[in-house]
Short mmCIF file of C-alpha atoms (C1' of nucleotides) in Angstrom, two decimals:
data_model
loop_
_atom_site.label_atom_id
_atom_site.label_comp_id
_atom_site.label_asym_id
_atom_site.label_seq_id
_atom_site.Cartn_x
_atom_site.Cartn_y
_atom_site.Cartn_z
CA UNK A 1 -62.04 -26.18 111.16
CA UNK A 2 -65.59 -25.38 110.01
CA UNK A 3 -66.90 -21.90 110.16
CA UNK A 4 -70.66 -20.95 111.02
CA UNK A 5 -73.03 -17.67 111.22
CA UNK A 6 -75.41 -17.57 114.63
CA UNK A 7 -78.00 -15.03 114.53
CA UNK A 8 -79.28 -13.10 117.61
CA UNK A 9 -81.49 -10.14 118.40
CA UNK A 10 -79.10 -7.22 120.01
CA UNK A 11 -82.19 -6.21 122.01
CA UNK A 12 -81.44 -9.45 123.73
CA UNK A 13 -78.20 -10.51 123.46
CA UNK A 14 -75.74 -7.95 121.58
CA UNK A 15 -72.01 -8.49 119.80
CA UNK A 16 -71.31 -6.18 123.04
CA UNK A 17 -73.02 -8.39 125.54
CA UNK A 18 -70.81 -10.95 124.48
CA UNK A 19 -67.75 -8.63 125.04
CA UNK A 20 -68.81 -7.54 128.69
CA UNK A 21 -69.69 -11.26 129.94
CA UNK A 22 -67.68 -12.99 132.32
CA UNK A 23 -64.72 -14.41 130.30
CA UNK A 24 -66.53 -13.22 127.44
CA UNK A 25 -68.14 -16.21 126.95
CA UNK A 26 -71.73 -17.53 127.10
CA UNK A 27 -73.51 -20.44 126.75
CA UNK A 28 -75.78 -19.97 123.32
CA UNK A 29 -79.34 -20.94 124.90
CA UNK A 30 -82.83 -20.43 123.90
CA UNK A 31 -82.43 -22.67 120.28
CA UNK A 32 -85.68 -23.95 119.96
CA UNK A 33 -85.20 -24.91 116.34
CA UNK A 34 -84.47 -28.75 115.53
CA UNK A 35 -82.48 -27.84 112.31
CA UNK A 36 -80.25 -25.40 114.28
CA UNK A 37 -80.25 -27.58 117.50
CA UNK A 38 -79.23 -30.61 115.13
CA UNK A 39 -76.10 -28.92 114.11
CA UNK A 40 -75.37 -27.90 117.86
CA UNK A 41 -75.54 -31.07 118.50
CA UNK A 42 -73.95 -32.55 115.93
CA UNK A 43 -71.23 -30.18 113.39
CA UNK A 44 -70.03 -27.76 115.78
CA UNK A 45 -66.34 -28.13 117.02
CA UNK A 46 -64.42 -26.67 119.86
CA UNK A 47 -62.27 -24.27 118.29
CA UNK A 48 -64.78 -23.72 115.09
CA UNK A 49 -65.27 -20.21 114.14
CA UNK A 50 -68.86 -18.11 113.36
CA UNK A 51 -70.06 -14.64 112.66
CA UNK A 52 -72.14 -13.26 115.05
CA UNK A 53 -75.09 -11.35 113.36
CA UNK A 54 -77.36 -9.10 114.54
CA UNK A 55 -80.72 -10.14 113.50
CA UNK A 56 -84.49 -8.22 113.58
CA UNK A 57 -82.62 -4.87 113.98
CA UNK A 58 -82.00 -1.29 112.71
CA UNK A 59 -79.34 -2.40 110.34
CA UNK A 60 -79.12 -6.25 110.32
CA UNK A 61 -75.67 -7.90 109.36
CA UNK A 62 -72.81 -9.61 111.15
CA UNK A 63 -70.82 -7.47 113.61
CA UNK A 64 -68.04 -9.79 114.97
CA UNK A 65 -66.56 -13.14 115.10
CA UNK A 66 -66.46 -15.61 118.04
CA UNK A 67 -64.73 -18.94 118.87
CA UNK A 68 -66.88 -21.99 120.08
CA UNK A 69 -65.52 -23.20 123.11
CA UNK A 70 -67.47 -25.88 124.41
CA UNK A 71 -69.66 -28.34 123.31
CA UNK A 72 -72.52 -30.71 124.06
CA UNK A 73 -73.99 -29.08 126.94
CA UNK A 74 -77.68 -29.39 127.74
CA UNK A 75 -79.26 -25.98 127.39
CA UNK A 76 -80.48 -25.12 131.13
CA UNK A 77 -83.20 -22.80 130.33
CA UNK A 78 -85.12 -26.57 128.57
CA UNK A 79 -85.54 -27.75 132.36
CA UNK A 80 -86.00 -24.74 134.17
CA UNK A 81 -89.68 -23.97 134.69
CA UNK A 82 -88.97 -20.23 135.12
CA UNK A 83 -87.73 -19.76 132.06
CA UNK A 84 -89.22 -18.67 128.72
CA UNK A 85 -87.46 -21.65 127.21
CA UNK A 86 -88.91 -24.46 128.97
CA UNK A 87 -89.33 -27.69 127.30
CA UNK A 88 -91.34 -29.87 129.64
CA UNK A 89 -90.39 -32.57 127.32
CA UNK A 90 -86.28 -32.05 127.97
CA UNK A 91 -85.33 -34.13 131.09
CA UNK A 92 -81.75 -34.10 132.37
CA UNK A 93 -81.64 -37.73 131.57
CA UNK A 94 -82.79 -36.95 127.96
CA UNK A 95 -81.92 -33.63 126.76
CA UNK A 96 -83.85 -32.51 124.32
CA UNK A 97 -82.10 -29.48 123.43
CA UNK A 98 -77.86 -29.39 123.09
CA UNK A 99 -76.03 -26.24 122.59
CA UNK A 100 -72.41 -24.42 122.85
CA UNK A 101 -70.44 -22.04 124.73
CA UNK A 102 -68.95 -19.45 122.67
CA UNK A 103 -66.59 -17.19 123.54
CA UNK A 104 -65.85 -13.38 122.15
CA UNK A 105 -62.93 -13.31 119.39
CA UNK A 106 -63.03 -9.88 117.70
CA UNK A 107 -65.71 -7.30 116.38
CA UNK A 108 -65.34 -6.40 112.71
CA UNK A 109 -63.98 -3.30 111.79
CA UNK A 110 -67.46 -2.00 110.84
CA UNK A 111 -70.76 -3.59 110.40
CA UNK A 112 -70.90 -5.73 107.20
CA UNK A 113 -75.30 -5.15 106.45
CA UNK A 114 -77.30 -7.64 104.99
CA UNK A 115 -78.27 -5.36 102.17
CA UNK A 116 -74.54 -5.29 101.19
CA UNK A 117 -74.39 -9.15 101.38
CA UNK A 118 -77.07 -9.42 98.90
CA UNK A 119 -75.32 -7.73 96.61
CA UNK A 120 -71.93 -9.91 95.62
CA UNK A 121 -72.58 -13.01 93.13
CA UNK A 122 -70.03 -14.72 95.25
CA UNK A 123 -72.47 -15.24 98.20
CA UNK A 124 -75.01 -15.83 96.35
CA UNK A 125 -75.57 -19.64 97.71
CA UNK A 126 -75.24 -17.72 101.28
CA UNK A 127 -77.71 -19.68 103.54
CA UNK A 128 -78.18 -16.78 104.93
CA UNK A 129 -79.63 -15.12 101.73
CA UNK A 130 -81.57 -18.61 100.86
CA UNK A 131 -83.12 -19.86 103.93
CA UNK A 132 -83.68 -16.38 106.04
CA UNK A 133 -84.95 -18.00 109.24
CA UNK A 134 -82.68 -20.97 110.27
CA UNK A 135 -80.77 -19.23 113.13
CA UNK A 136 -77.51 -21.63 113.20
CA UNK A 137 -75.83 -22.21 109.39
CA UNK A 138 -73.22 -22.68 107.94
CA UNK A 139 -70.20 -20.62 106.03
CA UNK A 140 -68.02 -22.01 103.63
CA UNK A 141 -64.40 -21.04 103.66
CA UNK A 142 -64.77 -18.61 100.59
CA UNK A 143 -67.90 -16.98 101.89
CA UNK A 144 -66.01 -16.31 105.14
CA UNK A 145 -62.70 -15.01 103.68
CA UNK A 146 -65.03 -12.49 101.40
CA UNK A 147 -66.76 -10.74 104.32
CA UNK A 148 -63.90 -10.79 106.63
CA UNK A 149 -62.33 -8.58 103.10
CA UNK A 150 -65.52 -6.59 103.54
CA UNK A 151 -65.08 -5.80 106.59
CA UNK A 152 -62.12 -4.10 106.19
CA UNK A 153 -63.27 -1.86 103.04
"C1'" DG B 1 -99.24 -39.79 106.80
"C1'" DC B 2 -101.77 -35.74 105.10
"C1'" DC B 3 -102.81 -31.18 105.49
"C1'" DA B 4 -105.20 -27.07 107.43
"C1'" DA B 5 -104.60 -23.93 110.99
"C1'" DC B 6 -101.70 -21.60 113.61
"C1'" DG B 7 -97.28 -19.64 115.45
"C1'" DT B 8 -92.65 -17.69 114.72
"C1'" DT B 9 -88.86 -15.46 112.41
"C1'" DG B 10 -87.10 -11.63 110.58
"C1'" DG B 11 -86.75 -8.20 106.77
"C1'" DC B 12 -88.89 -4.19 105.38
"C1'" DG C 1 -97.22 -3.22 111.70
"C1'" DC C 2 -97.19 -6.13 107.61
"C1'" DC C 3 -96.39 -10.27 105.55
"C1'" DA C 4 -93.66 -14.12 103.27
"C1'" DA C 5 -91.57 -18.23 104.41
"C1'" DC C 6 -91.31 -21.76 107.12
"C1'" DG C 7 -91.98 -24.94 111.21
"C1'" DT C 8 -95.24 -27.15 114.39
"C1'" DT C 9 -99.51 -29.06 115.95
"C1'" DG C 10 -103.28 -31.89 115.92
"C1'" DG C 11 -107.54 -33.83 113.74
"C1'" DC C 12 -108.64 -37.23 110.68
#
DNA sequence: GCCAACGTTGGC
DNA sequence: GCCAACGTTGGC
């Protein structure tokens, strides 16, 4: 099992929004990043963990943890012309853009900030704390086993 | 294929 | 609102 850290803005799609959806799941649309879509696509798993973190925010960190569910699914807002996500270059016969369905798992005790994050040598290779803007990563085992122990101090 | 201009992300 | 760090676009 591989673990993972998706970044959204709570002004558009909170840890809580997550919680109150139908089956607490949604489908993770609106990547328009080839790098993040490229891992969609490719790395995660059914069953894979990630962090959800609240990015461009009062106090940006990660809040919770959710379970990916499904995988391989053509985002829907790339072919619909109503959306802000349209990609008139995405066809249904050749998706441009792949994503997940994740699904709610638990909310961490408390908010673990980023300023806190930057602080411990032992997540010091974070992607998050190296390449600020990719908004799909990775987490290694250890890096996810630390904050989860953060969490809880 | 290079690179300048421009757009976006996201912390502060 | 500012701006650093990228990513994308498009002329050449």
């Amino acid at each position: 099992m591989n673990y993972w850290l998706l970044k959204s803005e709570p002004d558009a799609y909170s840890y809580s929004d997550l919680e109150n959806a139908p089956n607490q799941r949604t489908l993770w649309d609106g990547v328009r990043n080839y790098q993040a879509r490229n891992l969609l696509r490719d790395e995660l798993r059914s069953g894979d963990l990630a962090f959800f973190y609240h990015s461009s925010c009062k106090e940006p960190g990660v809040v919770g943890v959710c379970r990916i569910t499904a995988t391989g699914i053509t985002d829907p807002t790339s072919l619909d012309p109503a959306s802000d996500y349209y990609d008139p270059k995405s066809s249904a016969e050749n998706p441009r853009w792949i994503t997940v369905e994740v699904e709610a798992d638990r909310p961490l005790a408390r908010t673990v900030t980023l300023k806190e994050l930057k602080n411990y040598p032992q997540l010091e290779d974070m992607v998050l704390l190296n390449r600020g803007r990719l908004s799909v990563q990775p987490v290694t085992e250890d890096e996810w086993q630390f904050i989860l122990g953060l969490a809880e101090q």
